[in-house]
Amino acid sequence: MRQRLLKLVPPLLAILVLAALASAVWAAWLGWDQHRDVHPDGSTTGPYEAWQVVGLVLTLLALVYSAASRRYIAGAVLGTTVGLTAAAYYDWSDDSSGLFMVGVGMVMVGSLVVTATISAVIASVKRDGR
């Protein structure tokens, strides 16, 4: 019984660590930029710039690669998805339009699909020894 419980610790720890890292990476790349840019014609953009999102994606890709190559597939997929979803919810929950949950849902589904696909590819490549 104790052996089974000890075998569960590394995968659960991987999920928790990756969730915390994904939230921290969100805060580092996107959390500090909260204002929208107003253009002369009155249109607004933002609050994030393209380079911030690219930086977030590349940093997360490195984290997912690291976990998936070590066979922590659940950590790579679930940890990253939970961390990004929680960060998006926290960051966007003060939206006055009430539509922030649509964005949070899109972040959740998108990160789940992308991390699962990337993790599966990395795991299969590592398994084949390439």
PDB file of C-alpha atoms in Angstrom:
ATOM      1  CA  MET A   1       0.000   0.000   0.000  1.00  0.00           C
ATOM      2  CA  ARG A   2       2.756   2.427   0.925  1.00  0.00           C
ATOM      3  CA  GLN A   3       4.645   1.614  -2.281  1.00  0.00           C
ATOM      4  CA  ARG A   4       1.597   2.568  -4.364  1.00  0.00           C
ATOM      5  CA  LEU A   5       1.242   5.882  -2.566  1.00  0.00           C
ATOM      6  CA  LEU A   6       4.922   6.651  -3.069  1.00  0.00           C
ATOM      7  CA  LYS A   7       4.576   6.000  -6.806  1.00  0.00           C
ATOM      8  CA  LEU A   8       1.848   8.666  -7.007  1.00  0.00           C
ATOM      9  CA  VAL A   9       3.991  11.392  -5.441  1.00  0.00           C
ATOM     10  CA  PRO A  10       6.201  12.295  -8.463  1.00  0.00           C
ATOM     11  CA  PRO A  11       3.315  12.666 -10.969  1.00  0.00           C
ATOM     12  CA  LEU A  12       1.237  14.695  -8.506  1.00  0.00           C
ATOM     13  CA  LEU A  13       4.217  16.836  -7.651  1.00  0.00           C
ATOM     14  CA  ALA A  14       4.844  17.418 -11.372  1.00  0.00           C
ATOM     15  CA  ILE A  15       1.251  18.614 -11.807  1.00  0.00           C
ATOM     16  CA  LEU A  16       1.506  21.002  -8.861  1.00  0.00           C
ATOM     17  CA  VAL A  17       4.917  22.352  -9.850  1.00  0.00           C
ATOM     18  CA  LEU A  18       3.909  22.910 -13.470  1.00  0.00           C
ATOM     19  CA  ALA A  19       0.668  24.603 -12.415  1.00  0.00           C
ATOM     20  CA  ALA A  20       2.625  26.981 -10.194  1.00  0.00           C
ATOM     21  CA  LEU A  21       5.223  27.604 -12.909  1.00  0.00           C
ATOM     22  CA  ALA A  22       2.571  28.242 -15.581  1.00  0.00           C
ATOM     23  CA  SER A  23       0.868  30.793 -13.333  1.00  0.00           C
ATOM     24  CA  ALA A  24       4.202  32.438 -12.559  1.00  0.00           C
ATOM     25  CA  VAL A  25       5.113  32.581 -16.240  1.00  0.00           C
ATOM     26  CA  TRP A  26       1.735  34.183 -17.012  1.00  0.00           C
ATOM     27  CA  ALA A  27       2.390  36.796 -14.334  1.00  0.00           C
ATOM     28  CA  ALA A  28       5.905  37.440 -15.634  1.00  0.00           C
ATOM     29  CA  TRP A  29       4.903  37.884 -19.265  1.00  0.00           C
ATOM     30  CA  LEU A  30       1.322  39.171 -19.113  1.00  0.00           C
ATOM     31  CA  GLY A  31       0.407  40.061 -15.554  1.00  0.00           C
ATOM     32  CA  TRP A  32       2.090  43.439 -15.385  1.00  0.00           C
ATOM     33  CA  ASP A  33       0.530  44.946 -18.540  1.00  0.00           C
ATOM     34  CA  GLN A  34      -3.023  45.947 -17.683  1.00  0.00           C
ATOM     35  CA  HIS A  35      -3.730  49.025 -19.798  1.00  0.00           C
ATOM     36  CA  ARG A  36      -5.206  49.233 -23.272  1.00  0.00           C
ATOM     37  CA  ASP A  37      -3.665  51.408 -25.951  1.00  0.00           C
ATOM     38  CA  VAL A  38      -6.027  54.033 -27.395  1.00  0.00           C
ATOM     39  CA  HIS A  39      -5.309  55.018 -30.988  1.00  0.00           C
ATOM     40  CA  PRO A  40      -6.067  58.444 -32.515  1.00  0.00           C
ATOM     41  CA  ASP A  41      -9.185  57.091 -34.239  1.00  0.00           C
ATOM     42  CA  GLY A  42     -10.604  55.980 -30.875  1.00  0.00           C
ATOM     43  CA  SER A  43      -9.995  52.236 -31.304  1.00  0.00           C
ATOM     44  CA  THR A  44      -8.267  50.305 -28.558  1.00  0.00           C
ATOM     45  CA  THR A  45      -5.852  47.403 -28.563  1.00  0.00           C
ATOM     46  CA  GLY A  46      -4.234  45.360 -25.877  1.00  0.00           C
ATOM     47  CA  PRO A  47      -3.594  44.988 -23.095  1.00  0.00           C
ATOM     48  CA  TYR A  48      -0.956  42.537 -24.342  1.00  0.00           C
ATOM     49  CA  GLU A  49       1.545  43.003 -27.130  1.00  0.00           C
ATOM     50  CA  ALA A  50       2.371  40.178 -29.526  1.00  0.00           C
ATOM     51  CA  TRP A  51       5.923  39.817 -28.170  1.00  0.00           C
ATOM     52  CA  GLN A  52       4.539  39.168 -24.676  1.00  0.00           C
ATOM     53  CA  VAL A  53       2.320  36.326 -25.885  1.00  0.00           C
ATOM     54  CA  VAL A  54       5.144  34.844 -27.978  1.00  0.00           C
ATOM     55  CA  GLY A  55       7.425  34.966 -24.934  1.00  0.00           C
ATOM     56  CA  LEU A  56       4.772  33.227 -22.828  1.00  0.00           C
ATOM     57  CA  VAL A  57       4.270  30.500 -25.426  1.00  0.00           C
ATOM     58  CA  LEU A  58       8.002  29.845 -25.861  1.00  0.00           C
ATOM     59  CA  THR A  59       8.576  29.711 -22.114  1.00  0.00           C
ATOM     60  CA  LEU A  60       5.661  27.311 -21.662  1.00  0.00           C
ATOM     61  CA  LEU A  61       6.940  25.194 -24.547  1.00  0.00           C
ATOM     62  CA  ALA A  62      10.244  24.768 -22.716  1.00  0.00           C
ATOM     63  CA  LEU A  63       8.408  23.733 -19.525  1.00  0.00           C
ATOM     64  CA  VAL A  64       6.151  21.273 -21.368  1.00  0.00           C
ATOM     65  CA  TYR A  65       9.139  19.813 -23.226  1.00  0.00           C
ATOM     66  CA  SER A  66      11.041  19.371 -19.985  1.00  0.00           C
ATOM     67  CA  ALA A  67       8.161  17.565 -18.286  1.00  0.00           C
ATOM     68  CA  ALA A  68       7.090  15.453 -21.262  1.00  0.00           C
ATOM     69  CA  SER A  69      10.627  14.315 -22.027  1.00  0.00           C
ATOM     70  CA  ARG A  70      10.844  13.048 -18.450  1.00  0.00           C
ATOM     71  CA  ARG A  71       7.558  11.135 -18.933  1.00  0.00           C
ATOM     72  CA  TYR A  72       5.476  13.454 -16.753  1.00  0.00           C
ATOM     73  CA  ILE A  73       2.771  13.720 -19.394  1.00  0.00           C
ATOM     74  CA  ALA A  74      -0.035  14.394 -16.906  1.00  0.00           C
ATOM     75  CA  GLY A  75       2.031  17.127 -15.312  1.00  0.00           C
ATOM     76  CA  ALA A  76       2.800  18.700 -18.662  1.00  0.00           C
ATOM     77  CA  VAL A  77      -0.825  18.679 -19.773  1.00  0.00           C
ATOM     78  CA  LEU A  78      -2.843  19.124 -16.584  1.00  0.00           C
ATOM     79  CA  GLY A  79      -0.385  21.289 -14.690  1.00  0.00           C
ATOM     80  CA  THR A  80       0.069  23.739 -17.535  1.00  0.00           C
ATOM     81  CA  THR A  81      -3.657  23.871 -18.265  1.00  0.00           C
ATOM     82  CA  VAL A  82      -4.634  24.411 -14.627  1.00  0.00           C
ATOM     83  CA  GLY A  83      -1.945  27.045 -14.120  1.00  0.00           C
ATOM     84  CA  LEU A  84      -2.891  29.027 -17.227  1.00  0.00           C
ATOM     85  CA  THR A  85      -6.611  28.766 -16.535  1.00  0.00           C
ATOM     86  CA  ALA A  86      -6.211  29.955 -12.951  1.00  0.00           C
ATOM     87  CA  ALA A  87      -3.950  32.828 -14.029  1.00  0.00           C
ATOM     88  CA  ALA A  88      -6.354  33.920 -16.770  1.00  0.00           C
ATOM     89  CA  TYR A  89      -9.285  33.775 -14.359  1.00  0.00           C
ATOM     90  CA  TYR A  90      -7.456  35.852 -11.770  1.00  0.00           C
ATOM     91  CA  ASP A  91      -6.158  38.346 -14.322  1.00  0.00           C
ATOM     92  CA  TRP A  92      -9.443  38.836 -16.193  1.00  0.00           C
ATOM     93  CA  SER A  93     -12.049  38.459 -13.436  1.00  0.00           C
ATOM     94  CA  ASP A  94     -12.417  42.217 -13.011  1.00  0.00           C
ATOM     95  CA  ASP A  95     -13.725  42.589 -16.578  1.00  0.00           C
ATOM     96  CA  SER A  96     -16.904  44.670 -16.512  1.00  0.00           C
ATOM     97  CA  SER A  97     -18.405  43.092 -19.644  1.00  0.00           C
ATOM     98  CA  GLY A  98     -18.895  39.724 -17.960  1.00  0.00           C
ATOM     99  CA  LEU A  99     -17.425  37.906 -20.941  1.00  0.00           C
ATOM    100  CA  PHE A 100     -14.135  37.061 -19.276  1.00  0.00           C
ATOM    101  CA  MET A 101     -15.297  33.483 -18.703  1.00  0.00           C
ATOM    102  CA  VAL A 102     -15.460  32.978 -22.472  1.00  0.00           C
ATOM    103  CA  GLY A 103     -11.792  33.915 -22.689  1.00  0.00           C
ATOM    104  CA  VAL A 104     -10.903  31.776 -19.703  1.00  0.00           C
ATOM    105  CA  GLY A 105     -12.699  28.829 -21.310  1.00  0.00           C
ATOM    106  CA  MET A 106     -10.801  29.392 -24.531  1.00  0.00           C
ATOM    107  CA  VAL A 107      -7.497  29.481 -22.643  1.00  0.00           C
ATOM    108  CA  MET A 108      -8.426  26.243 -20.866  1.00  0.00           C
ATOM    109  CA  VAL A 109      -9.480  24.327 -23.995  1.00  0.00           C
ATOM    110  CA  GLY A 110      -6.660  25.707 -26.121  1.00  0.00           C
ATOM    111  CA  SER A 111      -3.942  24.947 -23.601  1.00  0.00           C
ATOM    112  CA  LEU A 112      -5.359  21.470 -22.972  1.00  0.00           C
ATOM    113  CA  VAL A 113      -5.392  20.575 -26.668  1.00  0.00           C
ATOM    114  CA  VAL A 114      -2.005  22.093 -27.474  1.00  0.00           C
ATOM    115  CA  THR A 115      -0.150  20.702 -24.459  1.00  0.00           C
ATOM    116  CA  ALA A 116      -1.668  17.238 -24.993  1.00  0.00           C
ATOM    117  CA  THR A 117      -0.614  17.241 -28.641  1.00  0.00           C
ATOM    118  CA  ILE A 118       2.887  18.527 -27.954  1.00  0.00           C
ATOM    119  CA  SER A 119       3.363  16.118 -25.034  1.00  0.00           C
ATOM    120  CA  ALA A 120       2.239  13.156 -27.140  1.00  0.00           C
ATOM    121  CA  VAL A 121       4.666  14.073 -29.911  1.00  0.00           C
ATOM    122  CA  ILE A 122       7.556  14.581 -27.492  1.00  0.00           C
ATOM    123  CA  ALA A 123       6.836  11.332 -25.656  1.00  0.00           C
ATOM    124  CA  SER A 124       6.642   9.326 -28.879  1.00  0.00           C
ATOM    125  CA  VAL A 125       9.866  10.838 -30.215  1.00  0.00           C
ATOM    126  CA  LYS A 126      11.659  10.183 -26.922  1.00  0.00           C
ATOM    127  CA  ARG A 127      10.297   6.622 -26.835  1.00  0.00           C
ATOM    128  CA  ASP A 128      11.642   5.904 -30.319  1.00  0.00           C
ATOM    129  CA  GLY A 129      15.024   7.178 -29.212  1.00  0.00           C
ATOM    130  CA  ARG A 130      15.287   9.971 -31.771  1.00  0.00           C
TER     131      ARG A 130
END
